[in-house]
Coordinates of N, CA and C in Angstrom, one line a residue:
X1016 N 0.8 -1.2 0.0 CA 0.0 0.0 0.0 C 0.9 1.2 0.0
X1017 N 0.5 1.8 -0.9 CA 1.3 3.5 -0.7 C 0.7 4.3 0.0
X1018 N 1.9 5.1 0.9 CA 1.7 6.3 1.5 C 1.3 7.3 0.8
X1019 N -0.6 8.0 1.0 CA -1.0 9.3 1.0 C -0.5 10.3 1.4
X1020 N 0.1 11.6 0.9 CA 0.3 12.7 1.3 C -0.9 13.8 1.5
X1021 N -0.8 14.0 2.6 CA -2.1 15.4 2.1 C -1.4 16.3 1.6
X1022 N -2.2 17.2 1.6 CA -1.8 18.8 1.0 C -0.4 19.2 1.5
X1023 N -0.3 19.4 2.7 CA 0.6 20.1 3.7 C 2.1 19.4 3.3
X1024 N 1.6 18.2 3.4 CA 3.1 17.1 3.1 C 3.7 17.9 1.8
X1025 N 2.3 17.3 0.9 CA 2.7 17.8 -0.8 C 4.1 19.0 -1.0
X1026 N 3.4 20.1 -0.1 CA 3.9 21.5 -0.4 C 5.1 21.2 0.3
X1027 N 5.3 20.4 1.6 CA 7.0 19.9 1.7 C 7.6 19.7 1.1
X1028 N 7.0 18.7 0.3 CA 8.2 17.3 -0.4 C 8.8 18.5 -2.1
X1029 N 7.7 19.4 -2.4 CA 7.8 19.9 -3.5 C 8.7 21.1 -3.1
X1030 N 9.0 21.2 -2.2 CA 10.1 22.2 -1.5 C 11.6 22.0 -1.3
X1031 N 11.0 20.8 -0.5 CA 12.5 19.5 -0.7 C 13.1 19.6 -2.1
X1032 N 11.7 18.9 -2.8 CA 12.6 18.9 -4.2 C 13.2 20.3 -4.9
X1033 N 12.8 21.3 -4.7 CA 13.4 22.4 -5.0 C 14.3 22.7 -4.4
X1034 N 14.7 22.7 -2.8 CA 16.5 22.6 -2.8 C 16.9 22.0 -3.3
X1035 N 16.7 20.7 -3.4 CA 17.4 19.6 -4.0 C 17.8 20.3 -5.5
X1036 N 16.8 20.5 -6.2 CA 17.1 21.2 -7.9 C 17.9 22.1 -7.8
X1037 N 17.9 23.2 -6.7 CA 18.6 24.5 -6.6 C 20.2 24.5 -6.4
X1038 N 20.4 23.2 -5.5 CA 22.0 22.6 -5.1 C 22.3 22.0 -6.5
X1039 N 21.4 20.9 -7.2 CA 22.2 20.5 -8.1 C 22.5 21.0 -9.3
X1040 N 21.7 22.5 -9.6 CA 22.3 23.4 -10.6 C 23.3 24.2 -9.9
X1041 N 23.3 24.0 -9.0 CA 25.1 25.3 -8.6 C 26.2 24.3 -8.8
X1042 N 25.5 23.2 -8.6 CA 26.9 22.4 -9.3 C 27.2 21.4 -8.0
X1043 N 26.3 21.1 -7.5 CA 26.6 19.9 -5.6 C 26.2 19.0 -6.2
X1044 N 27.3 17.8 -6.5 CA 27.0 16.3 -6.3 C 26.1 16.1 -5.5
X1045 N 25.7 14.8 -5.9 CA 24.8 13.7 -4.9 C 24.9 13.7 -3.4
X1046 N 26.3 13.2 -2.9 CA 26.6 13.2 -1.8 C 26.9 14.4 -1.1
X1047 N 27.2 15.9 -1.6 CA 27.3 16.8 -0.8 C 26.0 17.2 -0.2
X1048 N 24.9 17.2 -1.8 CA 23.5 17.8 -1.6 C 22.6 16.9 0.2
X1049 N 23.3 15.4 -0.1 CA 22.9 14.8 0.9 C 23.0 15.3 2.4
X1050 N 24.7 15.5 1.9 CA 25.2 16.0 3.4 C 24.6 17.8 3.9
X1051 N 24.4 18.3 3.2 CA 24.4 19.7 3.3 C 22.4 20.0 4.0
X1052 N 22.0 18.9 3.0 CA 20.5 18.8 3.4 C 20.5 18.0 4.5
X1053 N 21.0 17.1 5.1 CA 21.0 16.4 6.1 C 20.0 15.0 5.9
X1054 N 20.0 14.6 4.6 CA 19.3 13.5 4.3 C 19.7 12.3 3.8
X1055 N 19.2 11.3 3.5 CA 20.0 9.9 2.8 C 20.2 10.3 1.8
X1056 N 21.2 10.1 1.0 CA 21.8 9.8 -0.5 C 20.7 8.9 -1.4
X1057 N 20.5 8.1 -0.7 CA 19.0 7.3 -1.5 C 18.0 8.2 -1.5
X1058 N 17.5 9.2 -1.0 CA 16.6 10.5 -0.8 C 16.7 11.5 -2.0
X1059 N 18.3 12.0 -1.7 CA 18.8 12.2 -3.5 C 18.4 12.2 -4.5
X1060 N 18.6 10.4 -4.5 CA 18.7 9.7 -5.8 C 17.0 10.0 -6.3
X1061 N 16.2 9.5 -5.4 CA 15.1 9.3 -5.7 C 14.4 11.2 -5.7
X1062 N 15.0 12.3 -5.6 CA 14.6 13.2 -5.6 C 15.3 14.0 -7.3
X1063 N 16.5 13.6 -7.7 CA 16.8 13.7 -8.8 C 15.9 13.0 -9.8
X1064 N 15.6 11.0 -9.3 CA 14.7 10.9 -10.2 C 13.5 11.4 -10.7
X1065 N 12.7 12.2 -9.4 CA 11.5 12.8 -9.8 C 11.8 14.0 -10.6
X1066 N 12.8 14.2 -10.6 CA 13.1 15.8 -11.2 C 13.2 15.5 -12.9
X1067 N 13.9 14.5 -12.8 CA 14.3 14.2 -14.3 C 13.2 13.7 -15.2
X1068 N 11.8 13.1 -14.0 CA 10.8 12.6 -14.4 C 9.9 13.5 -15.3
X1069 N 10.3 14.9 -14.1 CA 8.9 16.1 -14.4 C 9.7 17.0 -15.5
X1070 N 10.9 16.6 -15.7 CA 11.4 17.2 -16.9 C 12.5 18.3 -16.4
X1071 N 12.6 18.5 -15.3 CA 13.2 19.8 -14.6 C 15.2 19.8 -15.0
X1072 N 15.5 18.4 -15.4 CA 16.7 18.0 -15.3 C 16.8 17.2 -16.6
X1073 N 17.7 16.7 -17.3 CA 18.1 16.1 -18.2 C 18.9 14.9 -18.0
X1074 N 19.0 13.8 -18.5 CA 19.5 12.4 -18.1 C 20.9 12.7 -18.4
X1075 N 21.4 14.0 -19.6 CA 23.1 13.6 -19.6 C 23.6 15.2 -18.1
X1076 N 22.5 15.5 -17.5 CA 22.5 16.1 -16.2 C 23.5 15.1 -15.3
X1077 N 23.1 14.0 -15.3 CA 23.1 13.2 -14.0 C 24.4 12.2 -14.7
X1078 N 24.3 11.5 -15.6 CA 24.9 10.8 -16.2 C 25.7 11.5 -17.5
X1079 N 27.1 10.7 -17.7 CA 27.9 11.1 -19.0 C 28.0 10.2 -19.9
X1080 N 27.9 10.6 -21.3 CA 27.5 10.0 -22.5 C 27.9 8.2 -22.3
X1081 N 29.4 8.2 -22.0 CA 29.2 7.0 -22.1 C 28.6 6.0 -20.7
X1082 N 28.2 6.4 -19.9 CA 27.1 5.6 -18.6 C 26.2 5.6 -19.4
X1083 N 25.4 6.3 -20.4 CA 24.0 6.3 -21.1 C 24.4 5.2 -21.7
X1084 N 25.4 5.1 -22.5 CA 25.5 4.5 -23.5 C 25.7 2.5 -22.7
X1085 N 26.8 3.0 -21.9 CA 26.6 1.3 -21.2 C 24.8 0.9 -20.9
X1086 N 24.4 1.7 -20.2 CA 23.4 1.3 -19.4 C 22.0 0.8 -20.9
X1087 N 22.4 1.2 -22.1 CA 21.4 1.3 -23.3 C 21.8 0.0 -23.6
X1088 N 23.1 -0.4 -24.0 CA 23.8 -1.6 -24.5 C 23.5 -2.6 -23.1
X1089 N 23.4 -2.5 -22.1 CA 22.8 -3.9 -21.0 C 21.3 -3.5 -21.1
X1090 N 21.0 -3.2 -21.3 CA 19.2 -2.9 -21.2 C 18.7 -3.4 -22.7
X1091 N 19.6 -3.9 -23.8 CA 19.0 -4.9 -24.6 C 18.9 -6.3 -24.4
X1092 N 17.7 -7.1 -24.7 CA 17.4 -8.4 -24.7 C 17.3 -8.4 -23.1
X1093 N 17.6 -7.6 -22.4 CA 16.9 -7.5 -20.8 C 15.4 -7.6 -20.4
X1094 N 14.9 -8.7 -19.4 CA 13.8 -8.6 -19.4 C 13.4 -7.6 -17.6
X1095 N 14.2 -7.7 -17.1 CA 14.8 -7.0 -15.6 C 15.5 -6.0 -15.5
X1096 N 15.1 -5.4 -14.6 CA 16.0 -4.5 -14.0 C 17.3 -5.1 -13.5
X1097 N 17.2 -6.2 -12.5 CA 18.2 -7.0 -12.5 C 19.0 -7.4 -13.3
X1098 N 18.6 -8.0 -14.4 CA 19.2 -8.5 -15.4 C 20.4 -7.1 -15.7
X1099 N 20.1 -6.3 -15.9 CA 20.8 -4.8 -16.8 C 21.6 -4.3 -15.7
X1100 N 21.5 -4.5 -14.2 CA 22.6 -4.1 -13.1 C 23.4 -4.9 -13.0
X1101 N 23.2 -6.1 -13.5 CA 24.5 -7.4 -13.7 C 25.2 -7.3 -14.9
X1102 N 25.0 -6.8 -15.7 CA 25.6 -6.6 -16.8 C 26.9 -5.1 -16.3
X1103 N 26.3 -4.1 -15.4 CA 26.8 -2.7 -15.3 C 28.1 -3.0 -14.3
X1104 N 29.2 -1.8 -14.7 CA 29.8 -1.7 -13.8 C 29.3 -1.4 -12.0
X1105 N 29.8 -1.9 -11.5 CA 29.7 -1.6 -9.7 C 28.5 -0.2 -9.6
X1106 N 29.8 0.8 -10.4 CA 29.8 2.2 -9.4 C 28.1 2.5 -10.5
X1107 N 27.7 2.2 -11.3 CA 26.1 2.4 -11.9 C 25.4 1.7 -10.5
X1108 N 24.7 2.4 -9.9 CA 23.3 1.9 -9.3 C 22.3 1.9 -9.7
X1109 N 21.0 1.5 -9.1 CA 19.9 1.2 -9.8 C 19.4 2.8 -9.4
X1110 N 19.4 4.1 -8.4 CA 19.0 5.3 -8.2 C 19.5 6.0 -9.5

């Protein structure tokens, strides 16, 4: 079951996410934004992804041509997400 936000939350989280966008155009890595917000790095991750989702960010933002490019070449004949993280180097995570 997923967690409901009400209103009040909403206007948090979409606040959160706006630091979060505001650090990573001045130019703050993953792990600083983490450290500087005082939150998980998986909080990050999943806060860049919603950004990149709603369009606010760009995929060669976060990633360099050739991470796109690995991650495209294991994501064929892949039926998993798993499958295409075993194929990747280490330092690719699934965030």
């Amino acid at each position: 079951m997923r967690f409901k936000m009400n209103q009040k939350q909403k206007d948090q989280y979409k606040e959160s996410l706006n630091l979060t966008l505001n650090l990573f155009k001045k130019g703050h890595y993953m792990p600083e934004i983490a450290y500087k917000r005082n939150l998980a790095f998986s909080t990050i991750e999943n806060h860049l992804r919603k950004l990149l989702e709603q369009g606010k960010i760009e995929l060669h933002d976060l990633l360099d041509e050739e991470k796109i490019k690995l991650i495209e070449e294991a994501a064929e004949n892949c039926d998993s997400l798993k499958e295409i993280k075993e194929k990747l180097p280490e330092d690719i995570s699934y965030g």
